[in-house]
Coordinates of C-alpha atoms in Angstrom, one line a residue:
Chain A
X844 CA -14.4 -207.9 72.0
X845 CA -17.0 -209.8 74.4
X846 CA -15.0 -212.7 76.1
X847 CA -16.3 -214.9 79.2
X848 CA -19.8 -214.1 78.3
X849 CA -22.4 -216.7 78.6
X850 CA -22.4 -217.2 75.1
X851 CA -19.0 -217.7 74.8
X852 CA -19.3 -220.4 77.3
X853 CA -22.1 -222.3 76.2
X854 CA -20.3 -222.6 72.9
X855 CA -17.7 -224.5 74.2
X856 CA -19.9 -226.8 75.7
X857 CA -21.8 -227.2 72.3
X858 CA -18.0 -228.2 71.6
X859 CA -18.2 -230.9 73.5
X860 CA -21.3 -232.5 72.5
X861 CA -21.4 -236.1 70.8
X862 CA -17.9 -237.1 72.8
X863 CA -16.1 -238.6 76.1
X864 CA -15.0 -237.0 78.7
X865 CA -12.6 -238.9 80.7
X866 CA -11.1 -238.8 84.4
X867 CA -7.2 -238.3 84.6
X868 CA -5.2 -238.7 86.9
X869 CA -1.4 -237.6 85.7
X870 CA -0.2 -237.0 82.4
X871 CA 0.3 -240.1 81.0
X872 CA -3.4 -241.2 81.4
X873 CA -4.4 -237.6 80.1
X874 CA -2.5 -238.8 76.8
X875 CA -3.8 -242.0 76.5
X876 CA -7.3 -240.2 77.1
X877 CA -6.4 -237.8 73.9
X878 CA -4.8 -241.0 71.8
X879 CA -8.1 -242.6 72.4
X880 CA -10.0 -239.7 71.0
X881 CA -11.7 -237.8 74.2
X882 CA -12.9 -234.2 73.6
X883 CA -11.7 -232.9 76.7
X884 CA -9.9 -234.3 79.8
X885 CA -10.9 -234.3 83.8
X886 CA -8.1 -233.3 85.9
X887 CA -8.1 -235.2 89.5
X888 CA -5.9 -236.5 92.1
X889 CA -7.5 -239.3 92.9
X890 CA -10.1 -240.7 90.3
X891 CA -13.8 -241.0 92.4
X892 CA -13.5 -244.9 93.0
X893 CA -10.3 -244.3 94.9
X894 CA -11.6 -241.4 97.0
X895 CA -14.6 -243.6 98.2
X896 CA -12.2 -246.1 99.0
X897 CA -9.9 -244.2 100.8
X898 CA -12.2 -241.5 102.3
X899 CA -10.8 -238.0 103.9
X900 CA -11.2 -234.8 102.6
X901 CA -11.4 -234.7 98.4
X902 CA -10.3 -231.2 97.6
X903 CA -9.1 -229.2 94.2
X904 CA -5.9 -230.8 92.2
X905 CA -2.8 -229.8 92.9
X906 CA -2.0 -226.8 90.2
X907 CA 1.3 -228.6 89.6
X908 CA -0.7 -231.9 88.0
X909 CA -3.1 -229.3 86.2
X910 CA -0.2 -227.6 84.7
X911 CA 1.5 -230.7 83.7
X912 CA -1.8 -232.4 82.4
X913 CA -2.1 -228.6 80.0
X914 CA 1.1 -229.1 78.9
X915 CA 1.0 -232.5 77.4
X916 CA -2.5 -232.4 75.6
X917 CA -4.1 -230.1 73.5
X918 CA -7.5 -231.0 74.1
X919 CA -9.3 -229.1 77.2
X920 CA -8.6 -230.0 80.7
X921 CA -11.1 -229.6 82.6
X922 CA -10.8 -229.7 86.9
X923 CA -13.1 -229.7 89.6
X924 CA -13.8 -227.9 92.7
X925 CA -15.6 -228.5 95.9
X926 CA -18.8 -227.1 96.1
X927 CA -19.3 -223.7 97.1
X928 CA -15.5 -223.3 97.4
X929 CA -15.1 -219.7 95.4
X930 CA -11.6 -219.4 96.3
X931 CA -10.4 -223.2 94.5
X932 CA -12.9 -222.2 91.3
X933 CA -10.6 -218.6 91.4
X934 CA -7.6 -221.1 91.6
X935 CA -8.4 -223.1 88.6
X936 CA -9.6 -219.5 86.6
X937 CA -6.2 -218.3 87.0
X938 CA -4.5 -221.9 85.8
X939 CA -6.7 -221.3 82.9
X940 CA -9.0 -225.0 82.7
X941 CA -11.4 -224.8 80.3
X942 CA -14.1 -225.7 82.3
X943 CA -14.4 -226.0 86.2
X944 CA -16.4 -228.6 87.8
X945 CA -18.2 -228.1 91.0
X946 CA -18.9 -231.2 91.7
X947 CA -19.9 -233.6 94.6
X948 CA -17.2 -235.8 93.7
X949 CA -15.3 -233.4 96.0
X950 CA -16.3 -232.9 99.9
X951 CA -18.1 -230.0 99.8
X952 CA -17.1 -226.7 101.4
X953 CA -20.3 -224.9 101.9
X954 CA -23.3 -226.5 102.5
X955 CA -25.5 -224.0 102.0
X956 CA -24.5 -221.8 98.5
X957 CA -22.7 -223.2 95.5
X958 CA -20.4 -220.7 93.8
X959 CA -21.8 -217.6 91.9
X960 CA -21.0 -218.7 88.6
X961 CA -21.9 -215.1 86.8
X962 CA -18.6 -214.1 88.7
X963 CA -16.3 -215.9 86.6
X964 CA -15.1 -215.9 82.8
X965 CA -14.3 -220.2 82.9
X966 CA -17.2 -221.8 82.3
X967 CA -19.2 -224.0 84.6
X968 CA -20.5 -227.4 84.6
X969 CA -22.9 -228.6 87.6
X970 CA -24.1 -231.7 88.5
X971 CA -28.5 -232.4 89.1
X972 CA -30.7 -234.8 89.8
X973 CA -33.5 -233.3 88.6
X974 CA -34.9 -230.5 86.7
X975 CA -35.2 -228.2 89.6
X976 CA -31.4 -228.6 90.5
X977 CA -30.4 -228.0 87.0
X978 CA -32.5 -224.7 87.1
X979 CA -30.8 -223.8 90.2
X980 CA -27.9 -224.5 89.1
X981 CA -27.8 -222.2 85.9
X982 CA -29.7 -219.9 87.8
X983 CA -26.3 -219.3 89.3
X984 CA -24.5 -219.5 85.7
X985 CA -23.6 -223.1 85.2
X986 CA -22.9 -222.8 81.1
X987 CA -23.4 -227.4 81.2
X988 CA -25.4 -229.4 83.3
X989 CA -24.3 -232.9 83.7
X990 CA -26.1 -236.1 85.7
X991 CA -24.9 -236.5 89.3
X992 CA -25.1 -240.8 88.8
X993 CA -23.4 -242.1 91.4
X994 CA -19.5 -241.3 90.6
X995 CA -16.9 -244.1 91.3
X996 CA -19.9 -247.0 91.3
X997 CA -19.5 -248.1 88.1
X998 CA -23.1 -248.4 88.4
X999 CA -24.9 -246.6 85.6
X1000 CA -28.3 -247.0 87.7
X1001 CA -28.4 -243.5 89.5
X1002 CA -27.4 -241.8 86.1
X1003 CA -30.1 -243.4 84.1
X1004 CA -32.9 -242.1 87.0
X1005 CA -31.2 -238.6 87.0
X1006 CA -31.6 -238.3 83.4
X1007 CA -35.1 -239.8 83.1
X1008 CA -36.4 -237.3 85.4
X1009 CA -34.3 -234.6 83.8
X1010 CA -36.4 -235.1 80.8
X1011 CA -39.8 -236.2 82.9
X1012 CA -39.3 -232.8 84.3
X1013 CA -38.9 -231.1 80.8
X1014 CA -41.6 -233.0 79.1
X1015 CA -44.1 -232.1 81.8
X1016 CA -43.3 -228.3 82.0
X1017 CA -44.4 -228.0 78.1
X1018 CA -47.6 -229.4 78.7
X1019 CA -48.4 -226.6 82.1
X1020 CA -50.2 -223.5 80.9
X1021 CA -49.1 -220.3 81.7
X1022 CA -51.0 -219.4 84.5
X1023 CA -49.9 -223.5 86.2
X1024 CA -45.8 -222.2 86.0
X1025 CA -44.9 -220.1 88.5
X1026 CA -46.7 -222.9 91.1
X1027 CA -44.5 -225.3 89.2
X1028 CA -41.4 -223.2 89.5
X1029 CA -42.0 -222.6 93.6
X1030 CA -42.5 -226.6 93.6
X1031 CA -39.7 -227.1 91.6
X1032 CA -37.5 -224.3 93.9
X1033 CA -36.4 -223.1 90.2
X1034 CA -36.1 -219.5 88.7
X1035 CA -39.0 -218.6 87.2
X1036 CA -37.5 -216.9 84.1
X1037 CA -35.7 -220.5 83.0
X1038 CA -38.7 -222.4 84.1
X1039 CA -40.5 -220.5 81.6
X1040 CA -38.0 -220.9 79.0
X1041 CA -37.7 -224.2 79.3
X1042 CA -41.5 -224.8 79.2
X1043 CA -41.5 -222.8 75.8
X1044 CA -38.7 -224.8 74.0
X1045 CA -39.2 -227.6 75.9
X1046 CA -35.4 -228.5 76.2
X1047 CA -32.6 -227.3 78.8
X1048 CA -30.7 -223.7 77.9
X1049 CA -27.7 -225.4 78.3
X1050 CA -26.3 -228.5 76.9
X1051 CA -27.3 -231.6 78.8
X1052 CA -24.3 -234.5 79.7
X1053 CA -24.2 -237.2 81.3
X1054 CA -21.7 -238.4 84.4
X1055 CA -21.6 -241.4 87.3
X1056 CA -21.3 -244.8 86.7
X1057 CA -20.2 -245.1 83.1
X1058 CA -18.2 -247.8 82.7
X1059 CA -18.7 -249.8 79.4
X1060 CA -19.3 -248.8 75.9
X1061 CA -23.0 -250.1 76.4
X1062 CA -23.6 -248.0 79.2
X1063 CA -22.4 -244.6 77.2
X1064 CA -25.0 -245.9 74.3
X1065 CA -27.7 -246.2 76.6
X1066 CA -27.1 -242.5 78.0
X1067 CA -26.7 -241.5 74.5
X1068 CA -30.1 -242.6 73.7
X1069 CA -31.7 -241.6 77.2
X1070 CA -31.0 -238.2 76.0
X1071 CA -27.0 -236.9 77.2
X1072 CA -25.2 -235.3 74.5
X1073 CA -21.9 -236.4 75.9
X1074 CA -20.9 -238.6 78.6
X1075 CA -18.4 -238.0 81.2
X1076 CA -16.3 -241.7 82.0
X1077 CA -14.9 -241.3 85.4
X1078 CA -13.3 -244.2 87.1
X1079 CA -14.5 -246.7 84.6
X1080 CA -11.5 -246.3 82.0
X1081 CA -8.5 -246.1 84.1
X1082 CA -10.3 -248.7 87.2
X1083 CA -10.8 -250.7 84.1
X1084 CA -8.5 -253.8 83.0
X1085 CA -7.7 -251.9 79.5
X1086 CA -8.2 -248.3 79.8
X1087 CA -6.6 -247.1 76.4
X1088 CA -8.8 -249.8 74.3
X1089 CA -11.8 -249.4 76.3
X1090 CA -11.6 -245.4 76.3
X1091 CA -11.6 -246.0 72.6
X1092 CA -14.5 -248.3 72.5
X1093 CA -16.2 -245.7 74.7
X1094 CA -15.5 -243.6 72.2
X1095 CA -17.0 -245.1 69.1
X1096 CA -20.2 -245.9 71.5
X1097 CA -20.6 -242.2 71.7
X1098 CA -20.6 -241.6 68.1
X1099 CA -22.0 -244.8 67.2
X1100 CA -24.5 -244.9 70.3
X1101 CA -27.8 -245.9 67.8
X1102 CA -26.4 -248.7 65.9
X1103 CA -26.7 -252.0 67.5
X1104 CA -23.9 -254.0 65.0
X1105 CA -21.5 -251.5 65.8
X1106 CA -21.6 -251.4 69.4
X1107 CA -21.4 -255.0 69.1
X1108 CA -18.3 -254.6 67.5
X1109 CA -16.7 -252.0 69.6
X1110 CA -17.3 -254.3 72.7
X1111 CA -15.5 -257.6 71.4
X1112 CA -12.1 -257.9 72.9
X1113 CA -12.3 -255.6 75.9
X1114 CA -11.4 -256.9 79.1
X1115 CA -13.2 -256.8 82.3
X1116 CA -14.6 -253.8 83.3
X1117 CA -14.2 -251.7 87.0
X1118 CA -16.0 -254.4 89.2
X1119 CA -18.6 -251.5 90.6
X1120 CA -21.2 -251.2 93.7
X1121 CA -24.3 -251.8 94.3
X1122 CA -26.3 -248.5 95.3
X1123 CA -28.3 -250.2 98.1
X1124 CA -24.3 -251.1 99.5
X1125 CA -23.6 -247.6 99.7
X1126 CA -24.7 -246.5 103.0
X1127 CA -27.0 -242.9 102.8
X1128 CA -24.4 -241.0 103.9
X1129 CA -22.1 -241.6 101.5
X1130 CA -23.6 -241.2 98.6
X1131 CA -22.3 -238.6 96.3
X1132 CA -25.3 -237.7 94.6
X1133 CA -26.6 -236.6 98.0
X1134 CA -24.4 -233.3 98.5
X1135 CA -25.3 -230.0 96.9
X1136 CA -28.7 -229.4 96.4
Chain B
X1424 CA -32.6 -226.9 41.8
X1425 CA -35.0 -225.9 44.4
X1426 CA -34.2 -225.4 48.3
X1427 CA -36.3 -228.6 49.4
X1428 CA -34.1 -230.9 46.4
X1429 CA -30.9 -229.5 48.2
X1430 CA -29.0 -231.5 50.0
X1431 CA -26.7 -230.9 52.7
X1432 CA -24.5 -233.4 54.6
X1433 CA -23.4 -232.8 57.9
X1434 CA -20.4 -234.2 59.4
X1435 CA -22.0 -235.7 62.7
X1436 CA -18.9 -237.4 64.1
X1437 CA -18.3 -235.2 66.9
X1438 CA -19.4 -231.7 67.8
X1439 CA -21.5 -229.1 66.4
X1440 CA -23.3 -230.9 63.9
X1441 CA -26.7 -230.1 65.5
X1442 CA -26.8 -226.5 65.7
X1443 CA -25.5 -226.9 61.8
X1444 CA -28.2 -229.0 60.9
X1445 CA -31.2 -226.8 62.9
X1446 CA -29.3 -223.3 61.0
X1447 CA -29.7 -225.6 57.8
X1448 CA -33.3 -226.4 58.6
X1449 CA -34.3 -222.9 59.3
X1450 CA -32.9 -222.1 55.3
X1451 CA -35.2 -224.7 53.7
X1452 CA -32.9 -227.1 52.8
X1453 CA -33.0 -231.1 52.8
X1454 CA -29.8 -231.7 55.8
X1455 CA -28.1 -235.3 56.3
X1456 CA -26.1 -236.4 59.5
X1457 CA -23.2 -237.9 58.0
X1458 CA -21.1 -240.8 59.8
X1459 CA -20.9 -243.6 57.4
X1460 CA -18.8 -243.4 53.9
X1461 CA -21.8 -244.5 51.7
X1462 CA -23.7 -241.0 53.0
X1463 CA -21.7 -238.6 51.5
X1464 CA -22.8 -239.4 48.2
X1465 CA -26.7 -238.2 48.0
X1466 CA -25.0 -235.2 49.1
X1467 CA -25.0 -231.5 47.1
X1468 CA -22.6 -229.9 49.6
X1469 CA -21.0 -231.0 53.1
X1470 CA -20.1 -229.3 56.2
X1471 CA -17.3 -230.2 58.6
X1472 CA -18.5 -228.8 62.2
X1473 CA -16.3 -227.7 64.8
X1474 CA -15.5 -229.5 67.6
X1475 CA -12.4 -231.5 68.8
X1476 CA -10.0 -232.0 65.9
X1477 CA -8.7 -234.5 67.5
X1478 CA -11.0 -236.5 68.2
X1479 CA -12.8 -235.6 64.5
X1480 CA -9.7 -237.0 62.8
X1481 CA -9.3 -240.4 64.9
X1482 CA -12.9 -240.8 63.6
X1483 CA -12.4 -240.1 60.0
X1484 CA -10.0 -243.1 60.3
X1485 CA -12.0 -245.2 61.7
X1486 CA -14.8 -245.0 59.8
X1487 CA -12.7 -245.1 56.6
X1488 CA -14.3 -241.4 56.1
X1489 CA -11.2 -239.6 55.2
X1490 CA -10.9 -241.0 51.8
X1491 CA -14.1 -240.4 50.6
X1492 CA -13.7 -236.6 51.9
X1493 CA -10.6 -236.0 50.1
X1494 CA -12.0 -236.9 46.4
X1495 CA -15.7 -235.4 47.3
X1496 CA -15.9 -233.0 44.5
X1497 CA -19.2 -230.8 45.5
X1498 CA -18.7 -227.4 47.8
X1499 CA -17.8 -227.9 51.4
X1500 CA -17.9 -225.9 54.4
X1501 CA -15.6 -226.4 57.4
X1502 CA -16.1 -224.3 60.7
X1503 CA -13.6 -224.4 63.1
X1504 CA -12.1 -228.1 63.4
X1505 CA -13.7 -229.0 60.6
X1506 CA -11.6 -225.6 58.5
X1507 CA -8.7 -227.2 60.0
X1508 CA -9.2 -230.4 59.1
X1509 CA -9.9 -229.5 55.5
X1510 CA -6.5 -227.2 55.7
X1511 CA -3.7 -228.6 54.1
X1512 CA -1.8 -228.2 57.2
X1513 CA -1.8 -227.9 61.1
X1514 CA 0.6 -227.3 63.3
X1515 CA -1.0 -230.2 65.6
X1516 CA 0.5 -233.6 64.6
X1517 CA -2.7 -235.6 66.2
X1518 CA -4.4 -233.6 63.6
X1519 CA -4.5 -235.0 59.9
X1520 CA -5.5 -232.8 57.8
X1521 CA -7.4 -233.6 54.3
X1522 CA -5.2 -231.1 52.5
X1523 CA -8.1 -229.7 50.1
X1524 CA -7.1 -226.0 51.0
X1525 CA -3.6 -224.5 50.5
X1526 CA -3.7 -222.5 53.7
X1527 CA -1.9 -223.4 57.3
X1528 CA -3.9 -223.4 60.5
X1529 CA -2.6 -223.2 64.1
X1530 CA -4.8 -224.6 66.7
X1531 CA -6.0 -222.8 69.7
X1532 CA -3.9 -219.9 68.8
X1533 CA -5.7 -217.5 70.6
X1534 CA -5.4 -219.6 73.7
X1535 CA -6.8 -221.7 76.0
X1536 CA -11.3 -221.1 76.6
X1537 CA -11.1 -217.7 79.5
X1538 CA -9.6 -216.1 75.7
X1539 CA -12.5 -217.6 73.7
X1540 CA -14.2 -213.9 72.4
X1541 CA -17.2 -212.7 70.3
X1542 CA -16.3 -210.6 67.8
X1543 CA -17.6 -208.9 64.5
X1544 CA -16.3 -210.0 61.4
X1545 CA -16.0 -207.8 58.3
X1546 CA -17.3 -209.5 55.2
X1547 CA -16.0 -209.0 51.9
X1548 CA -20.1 -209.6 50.2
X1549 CA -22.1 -207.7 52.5
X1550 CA -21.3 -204.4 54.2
X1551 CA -23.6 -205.4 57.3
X1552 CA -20.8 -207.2 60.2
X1553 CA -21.0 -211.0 60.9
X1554 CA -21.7 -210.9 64.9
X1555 CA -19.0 -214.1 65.3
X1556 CA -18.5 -216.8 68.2
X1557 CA -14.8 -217.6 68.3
X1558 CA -13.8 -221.0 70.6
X1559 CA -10.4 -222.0 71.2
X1560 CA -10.5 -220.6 67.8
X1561 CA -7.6 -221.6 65.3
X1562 CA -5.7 -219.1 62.8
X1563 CA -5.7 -219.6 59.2
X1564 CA -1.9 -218.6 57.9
X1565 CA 0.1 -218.4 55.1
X1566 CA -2.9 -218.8 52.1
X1567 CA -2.4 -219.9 48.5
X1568 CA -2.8 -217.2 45.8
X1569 CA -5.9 -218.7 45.0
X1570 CA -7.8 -218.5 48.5
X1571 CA -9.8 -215.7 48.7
X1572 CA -10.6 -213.7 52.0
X1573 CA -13.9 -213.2 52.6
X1574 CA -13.7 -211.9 56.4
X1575 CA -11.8 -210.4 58.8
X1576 CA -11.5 -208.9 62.1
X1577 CA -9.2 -206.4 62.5
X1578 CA -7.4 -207.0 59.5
X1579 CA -6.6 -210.7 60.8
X1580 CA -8.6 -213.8 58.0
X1581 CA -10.9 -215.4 59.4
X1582 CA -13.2 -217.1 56.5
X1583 CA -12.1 -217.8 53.4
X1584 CA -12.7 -219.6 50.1
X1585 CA -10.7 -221.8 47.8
X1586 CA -12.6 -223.5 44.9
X1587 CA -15.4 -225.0 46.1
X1588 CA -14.5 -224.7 49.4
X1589 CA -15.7 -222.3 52.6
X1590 CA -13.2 -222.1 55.4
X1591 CA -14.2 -220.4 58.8
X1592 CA -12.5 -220.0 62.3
X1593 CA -16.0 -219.1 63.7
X1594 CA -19.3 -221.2 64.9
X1595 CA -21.7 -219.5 62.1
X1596 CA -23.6 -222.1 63.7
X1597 CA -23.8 -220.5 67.3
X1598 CA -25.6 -217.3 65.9
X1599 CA -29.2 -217.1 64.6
X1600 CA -28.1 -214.9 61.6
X1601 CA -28.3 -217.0 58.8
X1602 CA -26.2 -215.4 56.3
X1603 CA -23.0 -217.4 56.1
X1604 CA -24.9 -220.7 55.7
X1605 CA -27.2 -218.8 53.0
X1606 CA -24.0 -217.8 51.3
X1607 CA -22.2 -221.0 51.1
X1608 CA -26.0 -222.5 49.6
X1609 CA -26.4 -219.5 47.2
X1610 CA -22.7 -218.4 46.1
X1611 CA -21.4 -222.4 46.0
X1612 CA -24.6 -224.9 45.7
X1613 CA -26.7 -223.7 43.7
X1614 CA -25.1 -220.7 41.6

């Protein structure tokens, strides 16, 4: 019996696909997150609006709010940790999340190397601004790929670029001949092997999602049709006015993301939204897209 | 009834209905994303995907799906979520079930993803293994006398059929061997 092969892992992103994936905080928001229909939960101590606001160190969960998040939905939980830090992701296997998150959300811990993600039987989801980084990135054995965006903005501006040139990126590798790739792969600082997969079936290995700045039901529509097969909703349910009705509306946008009438409908009613940032406000160095490479 | 003036719905609420619909593609037949009620009925056969049941079965509401599924009279296919949602119970109480299949199913009841396994199935129609992708898998318990088992891994049923109905705790979908989705078209569509 083959368990915590790659395989194994991409299947349950494929899971995943066409659904939300929402920030929590403690249990009760991880059951209002399940009420409302998310495929899977995000585990967090603080959710990424409140850890820009408050600053210091943003490290792994606390096992205890993991275990307590498990216990009360039966959807997966997933939980991040910082980049490069082996030793949380080892952590988080042996609480048994469904999915770790190394993710820039978190202040990274090396800023050199992520984790070796071949290591591991829990799956992987990594965060990319491009093509290259998302070749890197499951270079190392990332089973999802996500958009960076810009987490806790509720600004879905950075996500949209990240995902556009995800696919730029694609697009343009399927028109390179053979003899143009490996030049395209040392530009691109990519493995060659996946470069040259990915030019042959023109599409990712991996699933594709997308995270950072979702924060109305039009905004998970519009990543829909950019191309994400699922969208991550950080701080923009619970930094919301309404989280449990807006989660659900996020929902339906998901499903829903190519009919016009109903994401009309869905969007009646809510209240206001997280009041967000504007990128240019954000100074350089604290941008979260920024870390990892 | 040729392959190209078959028609397959495919439950495209939530989850795996793409890697359904390319397996379906590959076989020749015509294949239909299914979200609204009115879709179903061009239909010859439907699949439930896997995914979240959950999640599936706040949809079905929504969308006012659920009744429409219950009376759909033509051979259906659930993989996963989609066998438990078609199971006429679960031991989840977010989950409603459709009750079309006297069989019980427990959700994740192998565990929780780091137990998630590939595993070869024994299959009651062809001596050649099913190479199977098990996530969060459920377990399909207590069957009617009238389900049949038509795979099994170490003894334990894991696909089975009741009527018109296929019921699988594995992602056929996830594989590129074809033969389960050829089965259900040949044995239940167009037999």
């Amino acid at each position: 019996m083959d368990k915590g092969s790659f395989k194994v892992k991409v299947g349950l992103a494929e899971m995943l696909k066409g659904g939300v994936i929402m920030d929590v905080t403690t249990p009760e928001q991880a059951k209002i997150a399940e009420d409302a229909g998310a495929v899977a939960v995000m585990a967090l101590e603080r959710i990424p609006a409140d850890i820009r606001e408050h600053g210091g160190i943003a490290r792994m969960s606390s096992p205890s709010i993991i275990k307590a998040i498990q216990s009360i939905v039966s959807i997966p939980v997933m939980a991040k940790c910082r980049i490069g830090h082996f030793a949380e992701a080892q952590i988080l296997e042996a609480l048994e999340v469904d999915f770790i998150d190394e993710s820039e959300v978190l202040t990274p811990a090396d800023e050199e190397n992520h984790i070796w993600k071949h290591d591991f039987k829990v799956p992987f989801v990594c965060g990319c601004r491009d093509l290259g980084e998302a070749l890197r990135r499951i270079g190392e054995g990332a089973a999802l790929i996500r958009t960076k965006g810009e987490a806790g903005s509720g600004n879905i501006v950075e996500a949209v670029r990240h995902m556009r040139q995800v696919q730029k990126d694609v697009r343009r590798l399927t028109t390179l001949p053979n003899d143009e790739l490996m030049a395209a792969a040392k530009e691109m600082g990519a493995p060659f092997e996946i470069v040259r997969q990915v030019a042959k079936t023109g599409k990712l290995p991996v699933p594709n999602f997308a995270a950072g700045g979702v924060a109305t039901p039009a905004d998970a529509a519009l990543m829909m049709q950019l191309g994400a097969e699922t969208v991550f909703v950080g701080s923009g349910i619970f930094k919301s006015e309404d989280p449990a009705d807006r989660a659900k509306a996020i929902v339906l946008a998901t499903t829903y993301y190519n009919d016009p009438e109903k994401l009309a409908e869905v969007s009646m009613g809510l209240k206001d939204a997280m009041e967000g940032l504007n990128i240019a406000s954000i100074p350089e160095e604290e941008r979260l897209a920024n870390r990892g490479w | 009834m040729s392959l190209k003036s078959t028609t397959i719905g495919v439950l495209g609420l939530q989850g795996s209905f793409v890697r359904h619909i390319a397996m379906l593609d590959k076989l020749g037949v015509q294949t239909k994303q299914i979200r609204y009620p009115n879709e179903i009925d061009n239909c010859d056969g439907l699949i439930l995907p896997g995914g979240e049941s959950t999640t599936i079965s706040k949809l079905l509401d929504e969308m006012k799906l659920r009744e429409r599924i219950q009376k759909y009279n033509r051979p259906m296919f659930g993989t996963c979520a989609g066998a438990i949602l078609l199971s006429n119970n679960s031991d989840d109480p977010l989950v409603h079930t459709l009750n079309r299949v006297p069989i019980n199913t427990q959700r994740n009841a192998y565990g929780r993803q780091v137990e998630s396994f590939i595993a070869s199935v024994d299959l009651s129609f062809d001596k050649k293994p099913f190479n199977a992708v098990f996530i969060r898998a459920p377990k399909l318990l207590q069957p009617g006398k009238e389900v049949t088992v038509l795979g099994t891994i170490n003894g334990e049923i894991v696909f089975v059929q009741y009527e018109n109905i296929l019921l699988s705790t594995f992602h056929p979908e996830l594989t590129d061997d074809p033969r389960i989705h050829s089965y259900f078209i040949k044995q239940l569509i167009r037999k």
